[in-house]
Amino acid sequence: MLSIKFAVIIAIIGIFTIPAFVPNAFGHGLGGDQAPPISFGDMEVTVRTDLTPSDITVGEVDDINMKIRFFDTLTDTTLDKVTYRVEIWQKGELLARNLFYDLDGVLNVKIKPVPGCDQIDLWRCTVYGGSEHASAPGALFVYGEGRPTMTGPIFVKGGLYNIRIDIEGATSPRTLIANLLSYDTFVSIAQEQNYFIPTANAEEIPVIIKTYYDEVENFQFDPSDNSIYFDMPFDWSPDYIDLVPVVHEEVRVPKDFAPYAEGKQFKGYVNGVEIDQRALLNDPYSYEDTNIIHFLITNKELKKINETLGPENQNSGIMKLKLVPQSEVSKTSTEFFLVDPTNDFAQVPTTVNISWDGRYGATDEIPFEITFFDESRNLLKDVRYAYSLIDNESNQELESYSGDDVNNPGIIATEGIDIQKIYIESQGQYRLDILVYGIGLDIDPTYSGIGSAIIEIGPSLPKDTILPTTEVKPSAAIPEWVKNSAGWWAEGAIGDSDFVSGIQFLIKEGIMKIPTTTQGTGSGSNEIPEWIKNNAGWWAEGSIGDSDFVSGIQFLIKEGIMTIKS
């Protein structure tokens, strides 16, 4: 595995190939949603709904904060003195409806889920707390740090909830909007359902289905192919599909159950149609003993299934999901951290792992799995990113992708894992640049940055070939005494020219062996950036290995940052 500190060197290469700007996006996120904007005067206004906590499982939280913001997407300016009409629906049933008023335009409502409503109309069981605003009749309002409240049968079941918002007034409690601005936002609440797989020795394997859409039914296990099947109610009518951003289901199986062991690959089917590889993600990282397989069936995928199956599917009222384990795959992987090019290439708390099945090679469309971690090695959720593939020899960009919406760039990795299929024409070394815009609906820049990995692509092999798991790492060995020089240079005890001369000597004498590298056309200036010294210091103190240091020198030569004379 490439040292994460060494990756600073690689990261700098990519900053010229991917533009660094923050999009103003709308769409579904974990625990939140932003509706498409509506023209209002010279503004494009919308609402964003966020729940805190963002990942809610039924029965695990006592209260939830619902934040609704009304703002102009062109300037990111929040409109103030807003009167909201808020409705909460699930499966076509109204759970709550009330008016609210907020001075700064950012409404926070405390929701307390209470099950057990004995009314036919569930909304009758919901109780509201707060004071009516004098200038906005019927609208609840709370001064200071308090929040109005909703207490009732809200979020007591897992599934997709529709939070419908009408803007009835803005900029003044007495100013009414002639034509209501109406928005639909959606949030998902998880519910865990427990099942067991019987085995030949009478042992039962526990399986958890975590559903974010609706209660699942008819759990089945087929020992002939070790597949898991379940279904749930679903409205396939095109008008409803237009409103559904994503259907999210999780299947959790112990890793010690051989058919679902770590390293296994999976195929997923919805109503008999195989879903795209990107819609089925395997997470072996979150738990030591459990694999989590995500069905993330996007609106685009839902429409494709409808088109494939036709009117009969639209009237079926059911979604049938099937998960089939495949053979184990040994992967090649490399890892690096991101840096902030606008802040002296300072490290940001984001690590990226790129892995791929080594049997894929030249002339293949290779499925690269891209995974994002935070500083605690937890998966980053709702990552918005872009990538660019560069031929490492010619430095020519071969492919780049930043999502399907040119106005709101960014590929969204909802669970922190994404798969991109990239066609590779020929064998050789390639550079894969990754730019992270940020995370969440508000594109939080804490984890934004840029980095790169070098990948070696060989020939395409038969897919039944058995390969060992490998980590990308150049080979090198450097005598221990050379580290003293690097350490002194990092501390400022020797000058840049002395250090460069030392590197020249090491390469000339064959002590430092590097692959054949084309000398870049940099200035060869003595003013070597500070981060290069940091890299040398890390190597001197043993924080990174010889291979990492040698590879760093290779990149410095290729980019012309350091000129090595023959």
XYZ file of C-alpha atoms in Angstrom:
566
model
C 0.000 0.000 0.000
C 1.345 3.414 -0.873
C 2.062 5.485 2.211
C -0.579 8.123 2.728
C 2.111 10.715 3.426
C 3.840 9.950 0.159
C 0.584 10.541 -1.662
C 1.077 14.291 -1.218
C 3.554 14.083 -4.067
C 1.136 12.270 -6.336
C -1.705 14.575 -5.411
C -0.066 17.679 -6.795
C 0.030 16.249 -10.294
C -3.750 16.103 -10.507
C -4.591 19.687 -9.652
C -4.193 20.822 -13.227
C -6.482 18.159 -14.676
C -9.623 18.584 -12.560
C -11.162 21.999 -11.876
C -11.491 22.871 -8.194
C -14.857 24.513 -7.637
C -17.834 23.797 -5.425
C -21.180 22.983 -7.081
C -24.525 24.181 -5.819
C -26.283 20.864 -6.103
C -29.739 19.594 -5.391
C -30.792 16.025 -4.837
C -31.283 13.267 -2.318
C -28.736 12.675 0.426
C -28.466 10.531 3.517
C -31.118 11.970 5.860
C -31.873 14.935 3.643
C -33.123 16.184 0.328
C -33.024 19.375 -1.705
C -35.813 20.086 -4.188
C -35.239 21.508 -7.680
C -35.395 25.338 -7.618
C -38.332 27.463 -8.776
C -37.963 30.881 -10.436
C -39.088 33.673 -8.102
C -38.332 37.195 -9.383
C -34.643 37.295 -10.180
C -33.957 34.352 -7.898
C -33.977 30.561 -8.185
C -35.355 29.500 -4.823
C -35.679 26.100 -3.218
C -35.925 24.331 0.114
C -33.615 21.817 1.703
C -34.729 19.377 4.377
C -32.192 17.789 6.743
C -32.702 15.366 9.610
C -30.368 15.101 12.587
C -29.186 12.441 13.130
C -28.945 11.731 9.418
C -29.023 7.923 9.575
C -32.081 7.078 11.701
C -33.191 3.563 12.591
C -36.656 3.085 14.061
C -36.596 2.790 17.836
C -33.018 4.026 18.282
C -33.641 7.767 18.788
C -36.024 9.609 21.104
C -36.188 12.847 19.139
C -35.149 14.120 15.734
C -34.404 17.619 14.501
C -35.948 18.524 11.154
C -34.290 21.561 9.583
C -35.866 23.286 6.580
C -34.062 26.097 4.808
C -35.541 28.400 2.125
C -32.856 30.020 -0.034
C -31.755 31.394 -3.393
C -29.544 28.836 -5.140
C -27.864 31.522 -7.279
C -26.372 33.368 -4.299
C -26.792 30.788 -1.517
C -28.698 33.488 0.393
C -31.315 32.420 2.930
C -34.605 34.320 2.701
C -35.890 35.523 6.057
C -39.286 35.961 7.743
C -40.696 32.833 6.104
C -44.083 31.198 6.663
C -43.902 27.464 5.960
C -46.716 24.973 5.580
C -45.191 21.582 6.344
C -46.815 18.221 5.671
C -45.310 14.802 6.381
C -46.602 11.814 4.383
C -45.752 8.137 4.166
C -47.271 5.688 1.667
C -49.951 8.200 0.759
C -51.027 8.745 4.374
C -50.848 12.155 6.036
C -49.031 12.110 9.390
C -48.669 15.815 10.186
C -49.631 19.227 8.789
C -49.036 22.657 10.308
C -47.915 26.239 9.670
C -44.594 27.506 11.021
C -42.932 30.905 10.993
C -39.215 31.565 11.230
C -37.356 34.874 11.400
C -34.107 33.866 9.698
C -35.634 31.425 7.200
C -34.022 28.340 8.725
C -36.781 26.418 10.475
C -35.892 23.801 13.110
C -38.634 21.513 14.404
C -38.212 18.894 17.121
C -39.978 15.644 16.187
C -40.755 13.054 18.863
C -41.873 9.712 17.352
C -44.697 8.114 19.359
C -46.210 4.821 18.092
C -49.629 3.450 18.973
C -52.071 5.910 17.365
C -55.640 4.564 17.606
C -57.120 6.999 15.057
C -58.021 5.999 11.498
C -56.464 9.274 10.314
C -52.963 9.217 11.807
C -52.527 12.985 11.552
C -55.145 13.359 14.304
C -52.698 11.852 16.806
C -49.975 14.441 16.126
C -49.651 17.195 18.734
C -47.823 20.470 18.086
C -45.893 22.655 20.501
C -44.964 26.329 20.244
C -46.551 29.761 20.261
C -48.594 31.318 17.485
C -46.853 34.285 15.876
C -48.878 37.508 16.195
C -48.273 38.567 12.587
C -48.534 35.109 10.993
C -51.888 33.694 12.129
C -51.839 29.976 12.842
C -48.063 29.673 12.410
C -46.044 28.238 15.295
C -43.057 30.273 16.335
C -40.462 29.968 19.114
C -38.215 32.772 20.329
C -34.524 32.300 21.090
C -32.965 28.859 21.051
C -36.211 26.885 21.398
C -37.926 24.862 18.681
C -41.542 24.159 17.858
C -42.388 20.487 18.260
C -44.321 17.662 16.575
C -45.179 14.627 18.717
C -47.002 11.711 17.143
C -46.822 8.711 14.751
C -44.002 10.229 12.675
C -40.925 8.149 11.761
C -42.226 5.197 13.803
C -41.889 2.902 10.771
C -39.049 2.500 8.342
C -39.473 3.762 4.833
C -39.458 6.724 2.497
C -41.211 9.834 3.847
C -42.418 12.734 1.739
C -41.953 16.111 3.454
C -44.088 18.504 1.427
C -43.378 22.215 1.916
C -45.380 25.234 0.758
C -43.888 28.713 1.106
C -46.850 30.922 1.989
C -44.935 34.092 2.853
C -41.393 35.462 2.855
C -39.413 38.608 3.767
C -42.238 39.623 6.134
C -44.792 37.701 8.190
C -47.545 39.747 6.502
C -46.222 39.301 2.927
C -48.080 36.498 1.179
C -46.818 34.909 -2.008
C -49.427 35.183 -4.762
C -48.682 31.730 -6.157
C -47.589 29.226 -3.545
C -44.113 27.826 -3.989
C -44.556 24.086 -3.425
C -41.776 21.573 -2.968
C -41.506 17.824 -2.378
C -38.534 16.519 -0.428
C -37.893 12.932 0.668
C -36.069 11.387 3.613
C -35.462 7.730 4.424
C -35.918 6.153 7.850
C -34.358 2.739 8.390
C -35.972 -0.270 9.981
C -34.157 -3.520 10.802
C -35.839 -6.883 10.247
C -34.200 -10.084 11.520
C -34.123 -13.411 9.669
C -32.190 -16.678 9.811
C -30.656 -18.970 7.194
C -30.890 -22.668 8.142
C -27.810 -24.813 7.467
C -27.235 -28.555 7.055
C -25.827 -28.905 10.591
C -28.912 -27.234 12.104
C -27.026 -23.994 12.720
C -28.901 -20.783 11.929
C -27.083 -17.876 10.282
C -28.518 -14.503 11.346
C -29.333 -12.064 8.549
C -30.494 -8.484 8.981
C -32.422 -6.663 6.274
C -32.191 -2.934 6.921
C -34.868 -1.288 4.842
C -35.055 2.414 4.095
C -38.155 2.139 1.944
C -40.875 -0.159 3.319
C -41.289 -3.314 5.389
C -39.940 -6.362 3.567
C -41.689 -9.727 3.325
C -41.186 -13.293 2.075
C -37.518 -13.671 3.057
C -36.090 -16.782 1.392
C -32.701 -18.468 1.071
C -31.977 -20.740 -1.895
C -29.136 -23.210 -1.114
C -28.727 -24.075 -4.801
C -27.047 -20.724 -5.488
C -26.861 -19.336 -1.910
C -29.098 -16.449 -2.957
C -31.174 -14.283 -0.641
C -34.605 -13.141 -1.773
C -37.158 -10.747 -0.268
C -39.850 -8.438 -1.552
C -41.800 -5.368 -0.481
C -44.737 -3.260 -1.661
C -43.780 -0.748 -4.344
C -45.652 1.575 -6.680
C -44.134 1.241 -10.167
C -46.413 3.822 -11.816
C -44.321 6.292 -13.854
C -45.763 9.313 -12.023
C -44.662 7.906 -8.688
C -41.266 6.753 -9.982
C -40.585 10.356 -10.998
C -40.760 11.298 -7.294
C -38.528 8.524 -5.901
C -34.841 9.515 -5.781
C -33.530 6.148 -4.550
C -34.646 2.851 -3.026
C -32.127 1.766 -0.403
C -31.979 -1.716 1.142
C -29.166 -3.345 3.128
C -28.427 -7.039 3.574
C -26.148 -7.832 6.526
C -24.595 -11.303 6.680
C -21.800 -12.637 8.964
C -18.447 -12.894 7.205
C -17.888 -16.383 8.633
C -20.787 -17.670 6.513
C -18.674 -18.902 3.577
C -20.955 -17.897 0.662
C -20.929 -14.299 1.969
C -17.318 -14.158 3.186
C -15.158 -11.077 2.732
C -13.877 -10.822 -0.829
C -17.019 -12.264 -2.425
C -18.641 -10.401 -5.269
C -22.395 -10.219 -5.834
C -25.044 -9.813 -8.487
C -28.352 -8.153 -7.734
C -31.729 -8.481 -9.419
C -34.933 -6.432 -9.176
C -38.059 -8.119 -10.534
C -35.754 -10.462 -12.438
C -33.733 -7.669 -14.093
C -30.026 -7.573 -13.251
C -29.187 -4.163 -11.849
C -26.138 -2.124 -12.746
C -22.969 -2.866 -10.798
C -22.973 0.627 -9.316
C -26.381 -0.074 -7.736
C -24.990 -2.977 -5.685
C -22.200 -2.085 -3.261
C -20.339 -4.363 -0.856
C -19.133 -2.835 2.423
C -16.703 -5.079 4.345
C -15.285 -2.075 6.229
C -17.931 -0.957 8.714
C -17.921 -4.134 10.828
C -15.182 -6.682 11.487
C -17.538 -9.652 11.425
C -20.284 -8.551 9.007
C -20.562 -7.812 5.310
C -23.090 -5.153 4.323
C -24.411 -5.385 0.770
C -26.299 -2.269 -0.339
C -29.019 -2.127 -2.948
C -28.951 1.546 -4.027
C -31.493 1.613 -6.823
C -31.551 5.124 -8.234
C -34.366 6.845 -10.078
C -32.528 6.181 -13.352
C -32.281 2.465 -12.568
C -35.957 2.275 -11.552
C -36.998 3.798 -14.876
C -34.760 1.373 -16.762
C -36.419 -1.596 -15.023
C -39.870 -0.205 -15.838
C -38.931 0.262 -19.488
C -37.483 -3.262 -19.658
C -40.542 -4.986 -18.170
C -43.303 -2.760 -19.538
C -46.885 -2.131 -18.360
C -47.212 -5.430 -16.503
C -44.496 -4.332 -14.088
C -46.082 -0.908 -13.620
C -49.216 -2.598 -12.278
C -47.487 -5.243 -10.165
C -47.320 -3.266 -6.907
C -44.273 -5.206 -5.727
C -40.478 -5.005 -5.796
C -38.703 -8.374 -5.744
C -35.036 -8.213 -4.740
C -32.536 -11.027 -5.133
C -28.882 -11.138 -4.076
C -26.624 -13.836 -5.537
C -23.013 -14.313 -4.312
C -20.354 -14.923 -6.951
C -16.853 -16.355 -6.709
C -14.242 -14.636 -4.580
C -12.151 -12.028 -6.354
C -8.563 -11.120 -5.523
C -8.041 -7.425 -6.064
C -5.173 -5.094 -6.751
C -5.392 -1.940 -4.651
C -3.674 1.324 -3.898
C -4.401 4.010 -1.339
C -3.602 7.694 -0.822
C -4.802 10.707 1.125
C -6.062 13.993 -0.294
C -4.503 17.427 -0.012
C -5.875 20.950 -0.326
C -4.143 22.719 -3.262
C -5.490 26.081 -2.061
C -3.774 25.708 1.332
C -0.146 24.796 0.580
C -1.181 21.241 -0.163
C -2.096 20.628 3.448
C -3.407 17.145 4.169
C -7.180 16.850 4.571
C -8.850 14.061 6.611
C -9.816 12.003 3.560
C -8.211 8.755 2.435
C -9.100 7.140 -0.885
C -8.702 3.460 -1.744
C -8.881 2.314 -5.360
C -9.132 -1.413 -6.079
C -9.884 -3.525 -9.116
C -10.019 -7.149 -10.204
C -6.559 -7.870 -11.605
C -7.980 -10.224 -14.220
C -9.294 -7.183 -16.073
C -6.734 -5.514 -18.299
C -6.113 -3.873 -21.649
C -9.186 -3.737 -23.946
C -11.489 -4.274 -20.943
C -13.960 -1.949 -19.293
C -12.458 -2.217 -15.816
C -14.725 -1.761 -12.769
C -12.669 0.368 -10.372
C -14.019 0.421 -6.826
C -13.380 3.828 -5.223
C -13.772 4.030 -1.442
C -13.569 7.112 0.796
C -12.547 7.049 4.477
C -12.345 9.717 7.165
C -9.499 10.165 9.638
C -10.925 7.426 11.899
C -11.118 4.936 9.050
C -14.886 5.189 8.894
C -16.609 5.357 5.523
C -17.454 8.892 4.430
C -21.102 9.134 3.398
C -22.608 11.262 0.625
C -19.276 12.054 -1.030
C -19.426 14.217 -4.151
C -16.385 13.641 -6.370
C -14.910 13.563 -9.884
C -12.158 11.534 -11.541
C -9.771 11.841 -14.449
C -7.697 9.100 -16.100
C -4.268 10.141 -17.416
C -1.784 8.201 -19.534
C 1.269 8.351 -17.302
C 3.747 8.236 -20.169
C 2.249 10.898 -22.455
C 0.489 12.832 -19.674
C -2.603 12.863 -21.919
C -6.040 12.873 -20.329
C -7.967 9.864 -21.621
C -11.227 10.188 -19.726
C -12.833 12.360 -17.080
C -16.207 12.280 -15.386
C -17.913 14.527 -12.871
C -21.481 13.218 -13.005
C -24.389 13.615 -15.394
C -25.468 17.152 -14.446
C -23.247 19.810 -16.030
C -24.764 22.490 -13.791
C -24.179 20.519 -10.599
C -20.980 18.511 -11.083
C -20.089 15.600 -8.881
C -20.563 11.842 -8.771
C -22.333 10.931 -5.519
C -20.992 8.029 -3.466
C -23.904 7.697 -1.028
C -22.295 5.063 1.188
C -18.715 6.173 0.603
C -18.181 3.416 -1.974
C -18.604 3.761 -5.715
C -17.801 1.727 -8.806
C -16.742 3.328 -12.073
C -16.274 1.264 -15.227
C -13.405 2.747 -17.243
C -12.275 1.421 -20.621
C -8.500 0.873 -20.849
C -7.223 0.484 -24.387
C -3.667 -0.754 -23.836
C -1.266 -2.015 -21.205
C 0.839 0.435 -19.258
C 0.923 2.898 -16.396
C -2.002 5.232 -15.807
C -2.745 7.919 -13.273
C -6.186 8.189 -11.736
C -6.880 11.649 -10.307
C -9.607 12.025 -7.695
C -11.194 15.336 -6.702
C -13.587 15.456 -3.759
C -15.818 18.553 -3.787
C -17.185 17.829 -0.303
C -19.801 15.735 1.465
C -23.511 16.029 2.139
C -26.151 18.212 0.557
C -24.342 21.352 1.663
C -21.066 20.118 0.091
C -19.170 20.360 3.414
C -15.583 21.241 2.349
C -13.949 19.657 5.416
C -13.153 16.558 3.390
C -12.571 18.227 0.018
C -9.233 17.813 -1.693
C -7.372 16.173 -4.521
C -5.092 13.193 -4.915
C -3.790 10.671 -7.422
C -2.781 7.038 -7.753
C -0.599 5.286 -10.278
C -2.109 2.058 -11.581
C -0.396 -0.602 -13.672
C -2.670 -2.269 -16.231
C -1.574 -5.572 -17.761
C -3.195 -7.916 -20.240
C -6.786 -9.072 -19.934
C -6.926 -12.563 -18.402
C -9.608 -15.270 -18.424
C -12.045 -14.469 -15.652
C -11.520 -17.887 -14.020
C -7.830 -17.106 -13.446
C -6.861 -17.148 -9.761
C -4.698 -14.197 -8.765
C -3.247 -13.230 -5.387
C -4.369 -10.044 -3.671
C -1.751 -7.351 -4.251
C -1.035 -3.828 -3.166
C 0.581 -1.409 -5.581
C 4.064 -0.631 -4.300
C 7.288 0.041 -6.237
C 10.341 -1.912 -5.197
C 13.497 -0.210 -3.968
C 16.199 -0.504 -1.349
C 18.378 2.362 -0.114
C 21.237 2.088 2.389
C 20.319 3.319 5.859
C 23.029 6.006 5.880
C 21.289 7.898 3.052
C 18.450 8.732 5.449
C 20.785 10.899 7.484
C 21.231 13.238 4.513
C 17.488 13.434 3.905
C 16.862 14.155 7.579
C 19.472 16.917 7.699
C 17.981 18.501 4.572
C 14.469 18.369 6.017
C 15.765 20.110 9.156
C 17.591 22.776 7.129
C 21.078 21.634 8.114
C 22.093 21.215 4.462
C 20.934 23.199 1.423
C 18.748 22.250 -1.505
C 21.669 21.980 -3.917
C 23.480 19.542 -1.630
C 20.394 17.387 -1.433
C 19.897 17.402 -5.235
C 23.564 16.494 -5.735
C 23.117 13.603 -3.337
C 20.107 12.306 -5.259
C 22.058 12.591 -8.528
C 24.877 10.538 -7.013
C 22.519 7.838 -5.720
C 20.870 7.407 -9.114
C 24.146 7.517 -11.065
C 25.736 4.867 -8.827
C 22.682 2.651 -9.044
C 21.988 2.878 -5.315
C 18.566 4.336 -5.998
C 16.924 2.297 -8.713
C 13.937 3.887 -10.386
C 12.002 2.964 -13.529
C 13.000 4.733 -16.726
C 11.601 8.216 -16.356
C 11.329 11.030 -18.874
C 12.815 14.227 -17.486
C 10.192 16.953 -17.146
C 10.687 20.505 -18.375
C 10.527 22.267 -15.024
C 12.813 25.153 -14.188
C 15.135 23.144 -11.977
C 14.938 26.008 -9.503
C 16.661 25.668 -6.117
C 13.416 26.746 -4.469
C 12.052 23.277 -3.869
C 8.574 23.337 -2.312
C 8.395 22.749 1.418
C 6.277 19.624 1.080
C 9.188 17.824 -0.629
C 11.302 18.413 2.446
C 8.469 17.115 4.594
C 8.454 13.923 2.538
C 12.193 13.511 3.018
C 11.804 14.077 6.737
C 9.064 11.459 6.998
C 11.274 8.957 5.174
C 14.241 9.769 7.386
C 12.217 9.151 10.541
C 10.778 5.907 9.195
C 7.205 7.080 8.675
C 7.305 6.030 5.006
C 9.292 3.298 3.296
C 12.128 3.253 0.760
C 9.732 2.392 -2.055
C 7.617 5.414 -1.320
C 10.584 7.747 -1.250
C 11.999 6.368 -4.513
C 8.621 6.679 -6.213
C 8.397 10.250 -4.998
C 11.708 11.094 -6.630
C 10.492 9.520 -9.866
C 7.464 11.785 -9.934
C 9.542 14.842 -9.106
C 11.796 14.076 -12.054
C 8.910 13.448 -14.441
C 7.172 16.688 -13.496
C 10.360 18.715 -13.732
C 10.158 19.750 -10.090
C 13.674 18.382 -9.639
C 16.187 18.120 -12.484
C 18.484 15.107 -12.395
C 21.535 15.466 -14.638
C 23.183 12.480 -16.249
